[in-house]
Amino acid sequence: MQAVATLTRPVNRPEISPAAEFELLFRTHGERMKSIAYNHLGSVSEAEDAVQETFLKIHRASDTYNGESSFSTWAYRILINTCYDILRKRRRRGDEESIDANPIERTASTVDDAKRIMLRRLLESLPEQRRTVFTLFEIDGLSHAEIAETLGITEANSKWILFSTKKQLQEQWRKSQ
Amino acid sequence: MTITCERIDDLLFEGDAASLELAETHARGCLACREKLDDWNDISRTAKSMQTTWPSDTLWPRIQRAIANETRSRAPMILRVAAALAVTIGLAGILAYALHLHHEKQKAFDQAILRVTALDEVERAEKAHLIAINNLEKLAAPKLEEPQTPILVSYKEKLMLLDDAIAECQTNIDHNRQNAQVRKQLLSMYSEKQRTLQDVLREGNHVSNP
Ligand SMILES: [Zn+2]
């Protein structure tokens, strides 16, 4: 997966059209956004809906983007809020969290599916912020600085949330196997 | 350096390669910490394997279509709200009066906002509007579902435009909760919506009790 490009503003290349610029943003950040959405929602179709909704929101708000945060963290913040909205709607409807059976390409690994399913179940039981910090750091490889900017918390706070979340998971890990 | 069991958590909190290496060195001679560290690493390894990717050739075209549809169907917000107001009110005199009222309200609001600087108070005001709007919406729903008069049709259109504008505003607020200007816009749109719903209810009464 591509490294997080930290554009200073969404449209910063005068030689290419805004439409092409927007597509470039999708090409640069889309894969990671899909993964973040999937790891919050557990469903490929809902993850794609969330990414689409996020790009629409970015398009609507692009003239108000003030460049205070990097474009990627701004986009991730909108994406995560969109995922939270979907999760809340799902909870209001009383739906179970879904785990997609769709075939998905994962990074090459020797970890078996049972462990992944167990970790996903444990993550579902976590409060939103803990789950997001863990997902962004451990699964999607964001740094604490990027997580802090995305979630509007301090880096120290991000580090602390990750540590205490992993401690909590560690206590349940052996019992769940 | 000798590491004691008590220091393992500090090293795991730091989480950098050097700290984890120190923890590893200690764990080689300590069964309790070995188990702990194995689980810790197992969780990280499992998490890393959950980075997910799938081919989605249709996603970008879908996004492009959605953006194009939205751009086509959206005249500039200000024009749409102005058009809705003009359709609804119809008379220039009333419009002028409304503008005057709006101006007065704006002045009052500006003064209020100076006093009410704390964000949570603005949020309380938003919540109060939302509660009022929810109640009014319930009451107005039967009249708006199948509007019986042209004016009710225009009110319905105006409410739809306001809902769009409110959604747009909320997106901006998601991006920057501290933006007083946007929050001010949102509050004034809530007021407008509340007022329009009250108008709908009044209009409904004229219809049912001529
Ligand atoms: Zn030990």
Coordinates of C-alpha atoms and ligand atoms in Angstrom, one line a residue:
Chain A
M1 CA 0.0 0.0 0.0
Q2 CA 1.2 3.5 -0.8
A3 CA 2.7 5.7 1.9
V4 CA 0.5 8.5 3.1
A5 CA 1.2 11.5 0.8
T6 CA 0.9 14.7 2.8
L7 CA -0.4 17.1 0.3
T8 CA -0.6 20.6 1.7
R9 CA -3.9 21.3 -0.1
P10 CA -6.1 19.2 -2.3
V11 CA -5.5 21.2 -5.5
N12 CA -2.0 22.2 -5.7
R13 CA -0.9 21.4 -9.3
P14 CA -1.9 24.3 -11.6
E15 CA -0.8 22.4 -14.7
I16 CA -3.5 19.8 -14.3
S17 CA -7.3 20.2 -14.3
P18 CA -9.3 20.1 -11.0
A19 CA -11.0 16.9 -12.2
A20 CA -7.7 15.2 -12.9
E21 CA -6.4 16.5 -9.6
F22 CA -9.4 14.9 -7.8
E23 CA -8.8 11.6 -9.6
L24 CA -5.1 11.8 -8.5
L25 CA -6.3 12.2 -4.9
F26 CA -8.4 9.0 -5.3
R27 CA -5.5 7.1 -6.9
T28 CA -3.1 8.3 -4.1
H29 CA -5.4 7.7 -1.1
G30 CA -8.2 5.5 -2.3
E31 CA -6.6 2.1 -1.4
R32 CA -5.8 3.1 2.1
M33 CA -9.2 4.7 2.6
K34 CA -10.9 1.5 1.4
S35 CA -8.9 -0.5 3.9
I36 CA -9.6 1.9 6.8
A37 CA -13.3 1.8 5.9
Y38 CA -13.3 -2.0 5.6
N39 CA -11.6 -2.4 8.9
H40 CA -14.3 -0.2 10.5
L41 CA -17.3 -1.7 8.7
G42 CA -16.3 -5.3 7.9
S43 CA -18.1 -5.1 4.5
V44 CA -16.7 -4.4 1.1
S45 CA -19.8 -2.8 -0.3
E46 CA -20.3 -0.6 2.7
A47 CA -16.6 0.3 2.7
E48 CA -16.9 1.4 -1.0
D49 CA -20.1 3.4 -0.1
A50 CA -18.2 5.1 2.7
V51 CA -15.3 6.0 0.4
Q52 CA -17.7 7.4 -2.2
E53 CA -19.6 9.4 0.3
T54 CA -16.3 10.8 1.6
F55 CA -15.2 11.9 -1.8
L56 CA -18.5 13.6 -2.3
K57 CA -18.1 15.4 1.0
I58 CA -14.6 16.4 0.1
H59 CA -15.8 17.7 -3.2
R60 CA -18.6 19.8 -1.5
A61 CA -16.2 21.2 1.1
S62 CA -13.0 21.5 -1.0
D63 CA -13.3 25.3 -1.2
T64 CA -13.4 25.4 2.6
Y65 CA -10.3 23.2 3.1
N66 CA -7.9 25.5 4.9
G67 CA -4.7 23.6 4.6
E68 CA -4.3 23.5 8.4
S69 CA -4.0 19.7 8.3
S70 CA -2.5 17.6 5.6
F71 CA -5.1 16.6 2.9
S72 CA -4.8 12.9 3.8
T73 CA -5.6 13.3 7.5
W74 CA -8.5 15.7 6.6
A75 CA -9.8 13.0 4.2
Y76 CA -9.3 10.2 6.8
R77 CA -11.2 12.3 9.4
I78 CA -14.2 12.7 7.1
L79 CA -14.0 9.0 6.2
I80 CA -13.9 7.9 9.8
N81 CA -16.9 10.1 10.7
T82 CA -18.7 8.6 7.7
C83 CA -18.0 5.1 9.0
Y84 CA -19.2 6.1 12.5
D85 CA -22.4 7.3 11.0
I86 CA -22.9 4.0 9.1
L87 CA -22.2 2.1 12.3
R88 CA -24.6 4.2 14.3
K89 CA -27.3 3.7 11.7
R90 CA -26.7 0.0 11.8
R91 CA -26.9 -0.1 15.6
R92 CA -30.2 1.9 15.5
R93 CA -31.6 -0.7 13.1
G94 CA -30.4 -3.4 15.4
D95 CA -28.2 -5.0 12.7
E96 CA -25.3 -7.2 13.6
E97 CA -21.8 -6.0 12.7
S98 CA -21.1 -7.7 9.4
I99 CA -18.0 -9.5 8.4
D100 CA -17.9 -9.9 4.7
A101 CA -17.4 -13.3 3.2
N102 CA -16.2 -11.7 -0.1
P103 CA -12.9 -12.9 -1.2
I104 CA -10.3 -10.2 -0.3
E105 CA -6.7 -10.0 -1.1
R106 CA -4.6 -9.5 1.9
T107 CA -1.0 -8.7 2.3
A108 CA 1.1 -11.9 2.2
S109 CA 1.1 -13.4 5.7
T110 CA 1.3 -16.6 7.6
V111 CA -1.5 -15.5 10.1
D112 CA -4.5 -17.8 9.9
D113 CA -8.0 -16.6 9.4
A114 CA -9.2 -17.8 12.8
K115 CA -6.9 -15.2 14.5
R116 CA -8.1 -12.4 12.2
I117 CA -11.7 -13.3 12.9
M118 CA -11.0 -13.3 16.6
L119 CA -9.2 -10.0 16.5
R120 CA -12.0 -8.5 14.5
R121 CA -14.6 -9.7 17.0
L122 CA -12.5 -8.2 19.9
L123 CA -12.2 -4.9 18.0
E124 CA -16.0 -4.7 17.5
S125 CA -16.5 -4.7 21.3
L126 CA -14.2 -1.7 21.7
P127 CA -15.3 1.9 22.0
E128 CA -15.1 3.8 18.7
Q129 CA -12.0 5.9 19.4
R130 CA -10.0 2.9 20.7
R131 CA -10.9 0.8 17.8
T132 CA -10.0 3.6 15.4
V133 CA -6.6 4.3 17.0
F134 CA -5.8 0.6 16.9
T135 CA -7.0 0.1 13.4
L136 CA -5.1 3.2 12.0
F137 CA -1.8 2.3 13.8
E138 CA -1.7 -1.4 13.8
I139 CA -3.6 -2.3 10.6
D140 CA -3.3 0.6 8.3
G141 CA 0.2 1.8 9.4
L142 CA -0.4 5.4 10.2
S143 CA 2.0 7.1 12.6
H144 CA 0.9 8.6 15.9
A145 CA 1.4 12.1 14.4
E146 CA -1.0 11.3 11.6
I147 CA -3.5 9.7 13.9
A148 CA -3.4 12.7 16.2
E149 CA -4.1 15.0 13.3
T150 CA -6.8 12.8 12.0
L151 CA -8.7 12.4 15.3
G152 CA -7.9 15.8 16.7
I153 CA -6.0 14.4 19.7
T154 CA -2.4 14.7 20.9
E155 CA 0.3 12.3 19.8
A156 CA 0.8 11.4 23.5
N157 CA -2.9 10.6 23.8
S158 CA -2.8 8.5 20.6
K159 CA 0.2 6.5 22.0
W160 CA -1.6 6.0 25.4
I161 CA -4.8 4.9 23.8
L162 CA -3.0 2.4 21.6
F163 CA -1.1 1.0 24.6
S164 CA -4.1 0.6 26.8
T165 CA -6.1 -0.9 24.0
K166 CA -3.5 -3.4 23.3
K167 CA -3.3 -4.3 27.0
Q168 CA -7.0 -4.8 27.0
L169 CA -6.8 -7.0 23.9
Q170 CA -3.8 -8.9 25.3
E171 CA -5.9 -9.9 28.4
Q172 CA -8.6 -11.4 26.2
W173 CA -6.2 -12.8 23.5
R174 CA -5.2 -16.1 25.1
K175 CA -8.6 -16.7 26.6
S176 CA -10.3 -16.3 23.2
Q177 CA -8.0 -18.9 21.5
Chain B
M1 CA 21.1 -3.0 31.1
T2 CA 19.0 -5.2 33.5
I3 CA 15.3 -5.1 32.8
T4 CA 12.9 -6.1 35.5
C5 CA 9.4 -7.5 34.9
E6 CA 7.9 -4.1 36.1
R7 CA 9.6 -2.3 33.3
I8 CA 8.1 -4.4 30.5
D9 CA 4.9 -2.3 30.3
D10 CA 7.0 0.9 30.0
L11 CA 8.9 -0.7 27.1
L12 CA 5.7 -1.8 25.4
F13 CA 4.3 1.6 25.8
E14 CA 7.3 3.2 24.1
G15 CA 6.8 0.6 21.3
D16 CA 9.9 1.6 19.2
A17 CA 12.3 -1.1 17.9
A18 CA 14.9 -0.5 20.6
S19 CA 12.4 -0.8 23.5
L20 CA 10.9 -3.9 22.0
E21 CA 14.4 -5.4 21.6
L22 CA 15.0 -4.8 25.3
A23 CA 11.7 -6.4 26.2
E24 CA 12.7 -9.4 24.0
T25 CA 16.0 -9.7 25.8
H26 CA 14.3 -9.9 29.2
A27 CA 11.6 -12.3 27.9
R28 CA 14.2 -14.8 26.9
G29 CA 14.9 -15.5 30.6
C30 CA 11.4 -14.9 32.0
L31 CA 8.5 -17.2 31.3
A32 CA 5.7 -14.8 32.5
C33 CA 7.0 -11.9 30.3
R34 CA 7.6 -14.3 27.4
E35 CA 3.9 -15.2 27.3
K36 CA 2.9 -11.6 27.6
L37 CA 5.3 -10.5 24.8
D38 CA 4.3 -13.4 22.6
D39 CA 0.6 -12.3 22.8
W40 CA 1.6 -8.7 22.3
N41 CA 3.5 -9.5 19.1
D42 CA 0.8 -12.0 17.9
I43 CA -1.8 -9.2 18.1
S44 CA 0.4 -6.9 16.1
R45 CA 1.2 -9.6 13.5
T46 CA -2.5 -10.5 13.2
A47 CA -3.4 -6.8 12.8
K48 CA -0.9 -6.2 10.1
S49 CA -2.3 -9.1 8.1
M50 CA -5.7 -7.4 8.2
Q51 CA -4.6 -4.6 5.9
T52 CA -7.1 -5.2 3.1
T53 CA -7.2 -4.5 -0.6
W54 CA -9.5 -5.6 -3.4
P55 CA -9.9 -4.7 -7.0
S56 CA -12.6 -2.1 -7.5
D57 CA -12.4 -0.8 -11.0
T58 CA -15.9 0.6 -10.9
L59 CA -15.5 2.7 -7.7
W60 CA -13.8 5.7 -9.3
P61 CA -16.3 5.9 -12.2
R62 CA -19.1 5.7 -9.6
I63 CA -17.6 8.5 -7.6
Q64 CA -17.2 10.6 -10.8
R65 CA -20.9 10.0 -11.7
A66 CA -22.1 10.9 -8.2
I67 CA -20.1 14.1 -8.3
A68 CA -21.3 15.0 -11.8
N69 CA -24.9 14.4 -10.8
E70 CA -24.6 16.5 -7.8
T71 CA -22.9 19.3 -9.6
R72 CA -25.6 19.3 -12.3
S73 CA -28.5 19.3 -9.8
R74 CA -27.0 22.0 -7.6
A75 CA -27.3 25.6 -8.4
P76 CA -25.2 27.8 -6.1
M77 CA -26.7 27.4 -2.6
I78 CA -27.4 31.1 -2.1
L79 CA -29.4 31.3 -5.4
R80 CA -31.4 28.3 -4.5
V81 CA -32.3 29.5 -1.1
A82 CA -33.1 33.0 -2.5
A83 CA -35.3 31.4 -5.2
A84 CA -37.1 29.3 -2.7
L85 CA -37.7 32.4 -0.5
A86 CA -38.9 34.4 -3.5
V87 CA -41.3 31.6 -4.6
T88 CA -42.6 31.3 -1.1
I89 CA -43.0 34.9 -0.2
G90 CA -43.8 36.3 -3.6
L91 CA -44.2 39.9 -2.5
A92 CA -41.2 42.2 -2.6
G93 CA -42.5 44.1 0.4
I94 CA -42.7 41.0 2.5
L95 CA -39.2 40.1 1.3
A96 CA -37.9 43.5 2.4
Y97 CA -39.6 43.1 5.7
A98 CA -38.1 39.6 6.1
L99 CA -34.7 41.0 5.2
H100 CA -35.1 43.7 7.8
L101 CA -36.1 41.1 10.4
H102 CA -33.2 39.0 9.3
H103 CA -30.9 42.0 9.7
E104 CA -32.2 42.7 13.2
K105 CA -31.9 39.0 14.1
Q106 CA -28.4 39.0 12.7
K107 CA -27.5 42.0 14.8
A108 CA -29.0 40.3 17.9
F109 CA -27.2 37.1 17.0
D110 CA -23.8 38.9 16.5
Q111 CA -24.2 40.4 20.0
A112 CA -25.2 37.0 21.4
I113 CA -22.3 35.2 19.8
L114 CA -19.9 37.7 21.4
R115 CA -21.3 36.6 24.8
V116 CA -21.7 33.0 23.9
T117 CA -18.2 32.1 22.9
A118 CA -18.0 28.7 24.5
L119 CA -18.5 26.0 21.8
D120 CA -20.6 23.8 24.1
E121 CA -23.1 26.7 24.4
V122 CA -23.4 26.9 20.7
E123 CA -23.9 23.2 20.6
R124 CA -26.6 23.5 23.2
A125 CA -28.4 26.1 21.0
E126 CA -28.1 23.7 18.1
K127 CA -29.6 20.9 20.1
A128 CA -32.5 23.1 21.3
H129 CA -33.2 23.9 17.6
L130 CA -33.1 20.3 16.7
I131 CA -35.5 19.3 19.4
A132 CA -37.9 22.0 18.3
I133 CA -37.5 21.1 14.6
N134 CA -38.1 17.4 15.3
N135 CA -41.3 18.2 17.1
L136 CA -42.5 20.6 14.4
E137 CA -41.5 18.1 11.7
K138 CA -43.7 15.4 13.3
L139 CA -46.7 17.8 13.4
A140 CA -46.1 19.1 9.8
A141 CA -45.4 15.7 8.2
P142 CA -49.0 15.0 7.2
K143 CA -49.3 18.4 5.5
L144 CA -46.0 18.0 3.7
E145 CA -46.4 14.5 2.6
E146 CA -49.1 15.5 0.0
P147 CA -49.2 19.2 0.0
Q148 CA -52.7 20.5 -0.8
T149 CA -51.9 24.1 -1.9
P150 CA -49.3 25.7 -4.1
I151 CA -47.8 27.5 -1.1
L152 CA -47.4 24.2 0.8
V153 CA -45.6 22.9 -2.3
S154 CA -43.2 25.8 -2.1
Y155 CA -42.7 25.4 1.6
K156 CA -41.9 21.7 1.0
E157 CA -39.3 22.7 -1.7
K158 CA -37.8 25.3 0.5
L159 CA -37.5 22.8 3.4
M160 CA -35.7 20.4 1.0
L161 CA -33.3 23.1 0.0
L162 CA -32.7 24.0 3.6
D163 CA -32.0 20.4 4.4
D164 CA -29.4 20.3 1.7
A165 CA -27.8 23.5 2.9
I166 CA -27.8 22.2 6.5
A167 CA -26.1 18.9 5.4
E168 CA -23.5 20.9 3.5
C169 CA -22.9 23.1 6.6
Q170 CA -22.6 20.0 8.8
T171 CA -20.0 18.6 6.5
N172 CA -18.0 21.8 6.9
I173 CA -18.4 21.6 10.7
D174 CA -17.2 18.0 10.7
H175 CA -14.1 19.5 9.1
N176 CA -13.7 22.3 11.6
R177 CA -15.8 22.4 14.7
Q178 CA -14.3 25.6 15.8
N179 CA -15.4 27.6 12.8
A180 CA -17.7 30.2 14.3
Q181 CA -18.8 31.5 10.9
V182 CA -20.1 28.1 9.8
R183 CA -21.7 27.3 13.1
K184 CA -23.5 30.7 12.9
Q185 CA -24.7 29.8 9.4
L186 CA -26.0 26.5 10.7
L187 CA -27.8 28.1 13.5
S188 CA -29.5 30.7 11.2
M189 CA -30.5 27.8 8.9
Y190 CA -32.0 26.0 11.8
S191 CA -33.9 29.1 12.7
E192 CA -35.1 29.4 9.1
K193 CA -36.2 25.8 9.1
Q194 CA -38.0 26.1 12.4
R195 CA -39.8 29.3 11.2
T196 CA -40.8 27.6 7.9
L197 CA -42.2 24.6 9.7
Q198 CA -44.3 27.0 11.9
D199 CA -45.5 28.6 8.7
V200 CA -46.4 25.2 7.3
L201 CA -48.5 24.5 10.4
R202 CA -50.2 27.9 10.2
E203 CA -50.9 27.4 6.5
G204 CA -52.3 23.9 7.3
N205 CA -54.7 25.5 9.7
H206 CA -55.9 27.9 7.1
V207 CA -56.6 25.0 4.8
S208 CA -58.5 22.9 7.3
N209 CA -60.3 25.9 9.0
P210 CA -61.1 28.4 6.3
Ligands
ZN1 ZN 9.7 -10.8 33.4

